[in-house]
Short mmCIF file of C-alpha atoms and ligand atoms in Angstrom, two decimals:
data_model
loop_
_atom_site.label_atom_id
_atom_site.label_comp_id
_atom_site.label_asym_id
_atom_site.label_seq_id
_atom_site.Cartn_x
_atom_site.Cartn_y
_atom_site.Cartn_z
CA MET H 16 -17.47 51.01 -7.64
CA ASN H 17 -18.31 50.09 -4.00
CA SER H 18 -18.68 53.68 -2.00
CA LEU H 19 -18.65 50.97 1.26
CA GLU H 20 -17.34 47.45 1.82
CA VAL H 21 -17.72 45.47 4.76
CA SER H 22 -15.91 42.51 5.21
CA ASN H 23 -16.02 39.89 8.09
CA LEU H 24 -17.14 42.13 10.66
CA LYS H 25 -17.76 40.32 13.97
CA ILE H 26 -19.86 41.97 16.85
CA TRP H 27 -19.58 40.44 20.51
CA ASP H 28 -20.53 41.29 23.95
CA SER H 29 -16.89 41.37 25.76
CA ARG H 30 -18.48 40.99 29.11
CA THR H 31 -20.44 37.80 28.04
CA GLY H 32 -18.29 36.73 25.00
CA LYS H 33 -21.76 36.05 23.30
CA VAL H 34 -21.01 37.19 19.90
CA LEU H 35 -23.59 39.07 18.27
CA VAL H 36 -22.71 39.14 14.86
CA PRO H 37 -20.65 36.06 13.78
CA HIS H 38 -19.44 37.07 9.96
CA SER H 39 -21.41 40.04 7.59
CA SER H 40 -19.55 40.75 4.74
CA PHE H 41 -21.41 43.14 2.59
CA HIS H 42 -20.78 46.17 0.14
CA VAL H 43 -22.45 49.28 -0.93
CA LYS H 44 -22.05 50.44 -4.88
CA GLN H 45 -21.79 53.69 -5.16
CA ARG H 46 -25.24 55.85 -5.72
CA SER H 47 -27.37 52.81 -5.02
CA CYS H 48 -29.07 52.20 -1.97
CA LEU H 49 -28.98 49.28 0.46
CA ALA H 50 -31.80 47.89 2.65
CA ILE H 51 -30.95 45.88 5.65
CA VAL H 52 -34.42 44.37 7.07
CA GLY H 53 -35.22 41.61 9.75
CA GLU H 54 -36.99 41.48 13.17
CA SER H 55 -36.31 43.41 15.97
CA GLY H 56 -33.14 42.04 17.47
CA SER H 57 -31.43 40.76 14.20
CA GLY H 58 -28.43 43.10 14.06
CA LYS H 59 -29.32 45.90 12.45
CA SER H 60 -28.32 48.61 14.51
CA LEU H 61 -24.98 47.06 15.61
CA THR H 62 -24.10 46.30 12.00
CA CYS H 63 -24.78 50.71 11.06
CA ARG H 64 -23.13 51.28 14.77
CA ALA H 65 -20.03 49.14 13.75
CA ILE H 66 -19.72 51.24 10.38
CA MET H 67 -19.97 54.64 12.16
CA ARG H 68 -17.97 52.91 14.92
CA LEU H 69 -20.67 54.41 17.42
CA ASN H 70 -21.22 51.04 19.32
CA LYS H 71 -20.59 50.91 23.34
CA ALA H 72 -17.33 49.93 24.44
CA LEU H 73 -18.15 47.03 25.95
CA LEU H 74 -19.45 46.07 22.74
CA HIS H 75 -16.36 44.59 20.67
CA GLN H 76 -15.85 44.51 16.92
CA SER H 77 -13.15 42.85 14.46
CA GLY H 78 -13.63 42.77 10.14
CA GLU H 79 -12.58 45.47 7.92
CA ILE H 80 -14.92 48.52 6.46
CA LEU H 81 -13.63 50.39 3.80
CA LEU H 82 -15.11 54.04 3.24
CA GLN H 83 -13.83 55.14 -0.49
CA GLY H 84 -11.41 52.43 -0.06
CA VAL H 85 -10.25 53.68 3.66
CA ASN H 86 -10.22 51.37 6.06
CA LEU H 87 -12.06 53.08 9.03
CA THR H 88 -11.36 50.22 11.39
CA LYS H 89 -7.22 51.49 11.25
CA LEU H 90 -8.13 55.21 12.07
CA SER H 91 -7.59 56.92 14.93
CA GLU H 92 -10.71 58.65 16.50
CA LYS H 93 -9.97 61.93 16.03
CA GLU H 94 -9.69 60.56 12.35
CA MET H 95 -12.83 58.92 12.34
CA ARG H 96 -14.88 62.01 14.18
CA LYS H 97 -14.10 63.35 10.99
CA LYS H 98 -15.12 61.24 8.54
CA ARG H 99 -18.64 61.32 10.35
CA GLY H 100 -21.31 63.50 9.12
CA LYS H 101 -19.01 64.58 6.16
CA GLN H 102 -18.32 61.73 4.93
CA LEU H 103 -20.63 58.67 7.00
CA CYS H 104 -23.42 60.66 7.86
CA MET H 105 -25.85 58.51 10.23
CA ILE H 106 -29.90 59.29 10.35
CA VAL H 107 -31.35 57.14 13.39
CA GLN H 108 -35.10 56.55 14.57
CA ASN H 109 -35.52 59.02 17.21
CA GLY H 110 -34.78 62.73 15.47
CA MET H 111 -34.83 64.09 18.80
CA ARG H 112 -32.12 62.11 19.84
CA ALA H 113 -29.76 63.38 17.57
CA PHE H 114 -30.01 67.17 18.84
CA ASP H 115 -28.98 68.78 22.39
CA PRO H 116 -32.17 69.28 24.38
CA SER H 117 -31.20 72.16 25.92
CA CYS H 118 -29.96 74.09 22.33
CA VAL H 119 -32.03 75.25 19.59
CA VAL H 120 -31.75 73.38 16.64
CA GLY H 121 -29.78 76.11 14.87
CA VAL H 122 -26.84 75.50 17.26
CA HIS H 123 -26.25 71.80 16.52
CA LEU H 124 -26.45 72.52 12.89
CA LYS H 125 -23.83 75.51 12.84
CA GLU H 126 -21.34 73.05 15.20
CA THR H 127 -21.74 70.85 12.73
CA LEU H 128 -21.16 72.46 9.36
CA ALA H 129 -18.46 75.10 10.29
CA TRP H 130 -16.67 72.00 12.34
CA HIS H 131 -16.63 70.09 9.11
CA TYR H 132 -15.99 72.77 6.84
CA GLY H 133 -15.45 76.04 8.29
CA TRP H 134 -17.66 77.91 7.00
CA GLY H 135 -19.18 81.27 8.78
CA ARG H 136 -22.57 81.22 10.56
CA ASP H 137 -23.92 83.20 8.23
CA ASP H 138 -23.35 80.93 4.70
CA ILE H 139 -24.32 78.51 7.15
CA THR H 140 -27.86 79.88 7.63
CA VAL H 141 -27.97 80.49 3.97
CA LYS H 142 -27.04 76.57 2.91
CA MET H 143 -29.43 75.25 6.05
CA LYS H 144 -32.19 77.78 4.80
CA ARG H 145 -31.79 76.49 1.13
CA ALA H 146 -31.41 72.48 2.15
CA MET H 147 -34.73 73.21 4.48
CA GLU H 148 -36.73 74.51 1.61
CA SER H 149 -36.02 71.55 -0.59
CA VAL H 150 -37.24 69.53 1.86
CA MET H 151 -40.37 71.16 2.13
CA LEU H 152 -39.91 72.22 5.56
CA LYS H 153 -41.59 75.95 6.09
CA ASP H 154 -40.05 78.80 7.49
CA PRO H 155 -36.15 77.10 8.41
CA LEU H 156 -35.65 80.66 10.22
CA ALA H 157 -37.67 79.75 12.96
CA ILE H 158 -36.97 75.72 12.89
CA MET H 159 -33.30 76.89 13.84
CA ASN H 160 -34.66 78.95 16.43
CA SER H 161 -36.50 76.61 17.95
CA TYR H 162 -35.49 73.43 20.63
CA PRO H 163 -35.87 69.84 19.59
CA HIS H 164 -39.14 69.34 21.85
CA GLN H 165 -40.68 72.44 19.88
CA LEU H 166 -40.63 70.73 16.83
CA SER H 167 -42.10 66.97 15.47
CA GLY H 168 -40.16 64.00 14.57
CA GLY H 169 -41.05 64.04 11.32
CA MET H 170 -40.02 68.00 11.20
CA LEU H 171 -36.67 66.58 12.80
CA GLN H 172 -36.02 63.71 10.51
CA ARG H 173 -36.04 66.24 7.40
CA VAL H 174 -34.08 69.09 9.58
CA MET H 175 -31.27 65.70 9.52
CA ILE H 176 -31.91 64.88 5.61
CA ALA H 177 -31.44 68.75 5.17
CA LEU H 178 -28.49 68.44 7.14
CA ALA H 179 -27.38 65.51 5.07
CA ILE H 180 -27.66 67.34 1.89
CA VAL H 181 -25.25 70.10 2.94
CA LEU H 182 -22.83 67.69 4.57
CA GLU H 183 -23.00 65.98 1.06
CA PRO H 184 -21.80 62.68 2.56
CA ASP H 185 -20.47 59.44 0.54
CA VAL H 186 -22.36 57.57 2.41
CA VAL H 187 -25.76 58.46 4.82
CA ILE H 188 -26.97 55.54 7.23
CA ALA H 189 -30.50 55.59 7.58
CA ASP H 190 -31.33 53.30 10.61
CA GLU H 191 -35.09 53.09 10.91
CA PRO H 192 -35.42 56.70 9.89
CA THR H 193 -39.44 56.47 10.15
CA THR H 194 -40.43 54.23 12.32
CA ALA H 195 -41.44 56.55 14.96
CA LEU H 196 -43.75 58.79 12.30
CA ASP H 197 -47.35 58.64 11.82
CA THR H 198 -48.14 56.95 8.51
CA ILE H 199 -48.60 60.25 6.58
CA THR H 200 -45.61 61.67 8.13
CA GLN H 201 -43.43 58.38 7.36
CA PHE H 202 -44.64 58.91 3.34
CA GLU H 203 -43.27 62.43 3.28
CA VAL H 204 -39.93 61.51 4.51
CA ILE H 205 -39.60 58.30 2.48
CA GLU H 206 -40.22 60.87 -0.47
CA GLN H 207 -37.31 62.96 0.78
CA PHE H 208 -34.98 59.87 1.40
CA ILE H 209 -35.81 59.15 -2.19
CA GLN H 210 -34.71 62.65 -3.66
CA LEU H 211 -32.14 62.75 -1.38
CA ARG H 212 -30.62 59.71 -2.99
CA THR H 213 -31.14 61.26 -6.89
CA ARG H 214 -30.08 64.90 -5.40
CA MET H 215 -26.71 64.01 -4.02
CA ASN H 216 -25.64 60.64 -6.05
CA CYS H 217 -24.83 59.31 -2.25
CA ALA H 218 -24.80 55.89 -1.53
CA MET H 219 -27.41 54.52 0.78
CA ILE H 220 -28.17 52.20 3.70
CA PHE H 221 -31.64 52.03 4.34
CA VAL H 222 -32.44 49.99 7.71
CA SER H 223 -36.19 49.20 7.74
CA HIS H 224 -38.74 47.07 9.08
CA ASP H 225 -40.84 47.78 6.41
CA LEU H 226 -41.24 46.29 3.60
CA ALA H 227 -43.64 48.38 1.45
CA VAL H 228 -40.43 51.31 2.00
CA VAL H 229 -37.77 48.66 1.37
CA LYS H 230 -39.48 48.12 -1.96
CA ARG H 231 -39.65 51.79 -3.02
CA ILE H 232 -36.43 52.74 -1.58
CA ALA H 233 -33.84 49.87 -2.37
CA ASP H 234 -31.93 48.58 -5.13
CA GLU H 235 -30.47 45.93 -3.28
CA MET H 236 -31.29 44.41 0.05
CA LEU H 237 -29.71 42.17 3.25
CA VAL H 238 -31.99 40.11 5.01
CA MET H 239 -30.84 39.58 8.80
CA LYS H 240 -31.56 37.07 11.08
CA ASP H 241 -30.42 36.65 14.44
CA GLY H 242 -27.08 38.25 13.77
CA ALA H 243 -26.08 36.41 10.32
CA ILE H 244 -27.17 37.62 7.07
CA VAL H 245 -29.90 34.73 5.47
CA GLU H 246 -30.11 36.07 2.08
CA ARG H 247 -28.73 38.96 -0.45
CA GLY H 248 -29.52 40.12 -3.81
CA ALA H 249 -31.70 42.69 -5.68
CA THR H 250 -34.77 44.12 -4.01
CA ARG H 251 -36.86 42.93 -7.25
CA ASP H 252 -35.66 39.39 -7.50
CA ILE H 253 -36.15 38.33 -3.68
CA PHE H 254 -39.50 39.74 -3.84
CA SER H 255 -40.37 38.30 -6.71
CA ALA H 256 -38.38 34.86 -5.68
CA ALA H 257 -36.96 35.05 -2.18
CA GLN H 258 -34.78 31.55 -1.89
CA HIS H 259 -34.70 31.61 1.92
CA GLU H 260 -37.57 30.18 3.88
CA TYR H 261 -37.27 33.10 5.97
CA THR H 262 -37.47 35.62 3.69
CA ARG H 263 -40.54 34.49 1.88
CA PHE H 264 -42.07 34.10 5.22
CA LEU H 265 -41.10 38.37 5.97
CA VAL H 266 -42.60 38.56 2.20
CA SER H 267 -45.43 36.48 2.56
CA THR H 268 -46.89 37.89 5.83
CA GLY H 269 -47.96 41.44 6.50
CA LEU H 270 -44.92 42.86 5.65
CA THR H 271 -44.36 44.78 8.97
CA LEU H 272 -41.39 42.96 10.60
CA ASP H 273 -41.18 45.13 14.16
CA HIS H 274 -43.08 42.97 16.36
CA HIS H 275 -43.11 45.67 19.09
CA PHE H 276 -43.78 48.33 16.87
CA ASN H 277 -46.67 46.83 16.14
CA LYS H 278 -48.03 46.03 19.47
CA ILE H 279 -47.52 49.65 20.43
CA MET H 280 -49.94 50.52 17.41
CA GLY H 281 -52.31 47.55 18.49
CA GLY H 282 -51.41 45.22 15.98
CA VAL H 283 -52.21 46.97 12.82
CA SER H 284 -49.71 46.62 9.73
CA HIS H 285 -49.03 49.91 8.71
CA ALA H 286 -47.30 48.74 5.36
CA GLU H 287 -48.95 48.10 2.22
CA CYS H 288 -46.80 46.43 -0.84
N1 ADP M 6 -25.20 47.57 23.89
C1 ADP M 6 -25.53 46.29 24.16
N2 ADP M 6 -24.77 45.13 24.92
C2 ADP M 6 -24.96 43.74 25.01
N3 ADP M 6 -25.98 43.28 23.67
C3 ADP M 6 -26.53 44.46 22.79
C4 ADP M 6 -26.43 46.01 22.73
N4 ADP M 6 -27.33 46.72 22.37
C5 ADP M 6 -27.60 45.65 21.28
N5 ADP M 6 -27.42 43.95 22.10
C6 ADP M 6 -27.93 43.18 21.48
O1 ADP M 6 -27.57 42.68 20.20
C7 ADP M 6 -28.90 42.31 19.60
C8 ADP M 6 -28.98 42.90 18.01
O2 ADP M 6 -29.54 44.58 18.51
P1 ADP M 6 -29.54 45.33 17.44
O3 ADP M 6 -28.36 45.46 16.39
O4 ADP M 6 -29.95 46.07 17.94
O5 ADP M 6 -30.83 44.91 16.81
P2 ADP M 6 -31.88 45.53 15.54
O6 ADP M 6 -31.92 43.96 14.31
O7 ADP M 6 -33.11 45.41 16.23
O8 ADP M 6 -31.54 46.98 15.18
C9 ADP M 6 -30.17 41.90 19.97
O9 ADP M 6 -30.35 40.39 20.53
C10 ADP M 6 -29.54 42.96 21.29
O10 ADP M 6 -30.05 42.37 22.50
MG1 MG M 7 -32.20 48.66 15.37
#
């Protein structure tokens, strides 16, 4: 059974009429991980945010998005808010942006969990502490009492993974969750994503420009180019015999696709495959 089914998703800029994603259809099977790869600007984040219904208001979308059979496009914003977090959890590139800079991290965690589940403070602290320890965060109570800027990018991503563990969503959407991290931290955080999947049996969409990571984590993958899906299939089949010329190019070159990332890292590829 599919956890998520996206049919004929179209996204366009209502100011200019420019179509950014012409028509995407794909699904994510229960308990499986679908990777979305493609270079910068290919429409990966727009697609993820369209599923969450979090694109800017000027970006319009059409098509159907079914989460466990429920059509998200038909829900009111209030109903959609109940789905976000509890059933559909998004982890973004910059952990810092996910938190309110003026509050300690624990406030965000407690608000989110109290809103979705109605749990009390102490209950939330116990659940979060356990989940944070399981993603190798030492001293969870000190972390919950820290402001986001006092924590490293890797710690913030792990706090988000711990929150997802407690929320138990049906689908986790991770949009380049390790791009902003150094290589060693990236490796550690990827391990936690892999464990998140096995521990929670949730489905996952994992966006990455790093094919080495995709090869480790994803069962299936989509390759996007200029808003369109140009290739799809089982990860191992695509790595061994990509059909599309563009995918063959990606697999054969460097394996790290984000040119900007490459540039700021001094042109060095951090992926090994
Ligand atoms: N808010 C926006 N308004 C107009 N165009 C946008 C907006 N956000 C993204 N785009 C355009 O949509 C395309 C895909 O963007 P995005 O999904 O962010 O790419 P990526 O694959 O790097 O995640 C890009 O050409 C980008 O310029
Ligand atoms: Mg993006």
